[in-house]
Amino acid sequence: MLTSTLIATTAAATPLEWSPTVGGIMVFCNILAIAFAKSSIKIPNAPPAMPASNLFGGFGLPAVLASTSFGHILGIGVILGLHSIGRI
């Protein structure tokens, strides 16, 4: 019961729809997160390796998952923040 109430409240509180602007912000935030990860991850090529590692900057699977997860969290924050102040 509490979970359904929480989901209904969250869904009603964010009436933001996808647009090219939202997609561009998310892509930018992921690129920023990957650049940050490139300089801060201690072992970026930890196994298992990605199938075409040159496309992923030499990152292994853990680094790709970590950096893109961080990028999405950062992107959600930026998008919701910009939406709440009326910029998008």
PDB file of C-alpha atoms in Angstrom, residues 34 38 50-59 64:
ATOM      1  CA  ILE A  34      32.835   9.403 -18.358  1.00  0.00           C
ATOM      2  CA  LYS A  38      38.610   8.470 -16.941  1.00  0.00           C
ATOM      3  CA  MET A  50      34.046  -4.841 -23.177  1.00  0.00           C
ATOM      4  CA  PRO A  51      33.653  -6.434 -26.650  1.00  0.00           C
ATOM      5  CA  ALA A  52      35.206  -3.489 -28.519  1.00  0.00           C
ATOM      6  CA  SER A  53      37.207  -1.752 -25.824  1.00  0.00           C
ATOM      7  CA  ASN A  54      38.489   0.979 -28.166  1.00  0.00           C
ATOM      8  CA  LEU A  55      34.879   2.220 -28.468  1.00  0.00           C
ATOM      9  CA  PHE A  56      34.631   2.472 -24.689  1.00  0.00           C
ATOM     10  CA  GLY A  57      37.891   4.311 -24.037  1.00  0.00           C
ATOM     11  CA  GLY A  58      39.658   1.190 -22.794  1.00  0.00           C
ATOM     12  CA  PHE A  59      37.170   0.765 -19.936  1.00  0.00           C
ATOM     13  CA  VAL A  64      31.412   1.496 -18.065  1.00  0.00           C
TER      14      VAL A  64
END
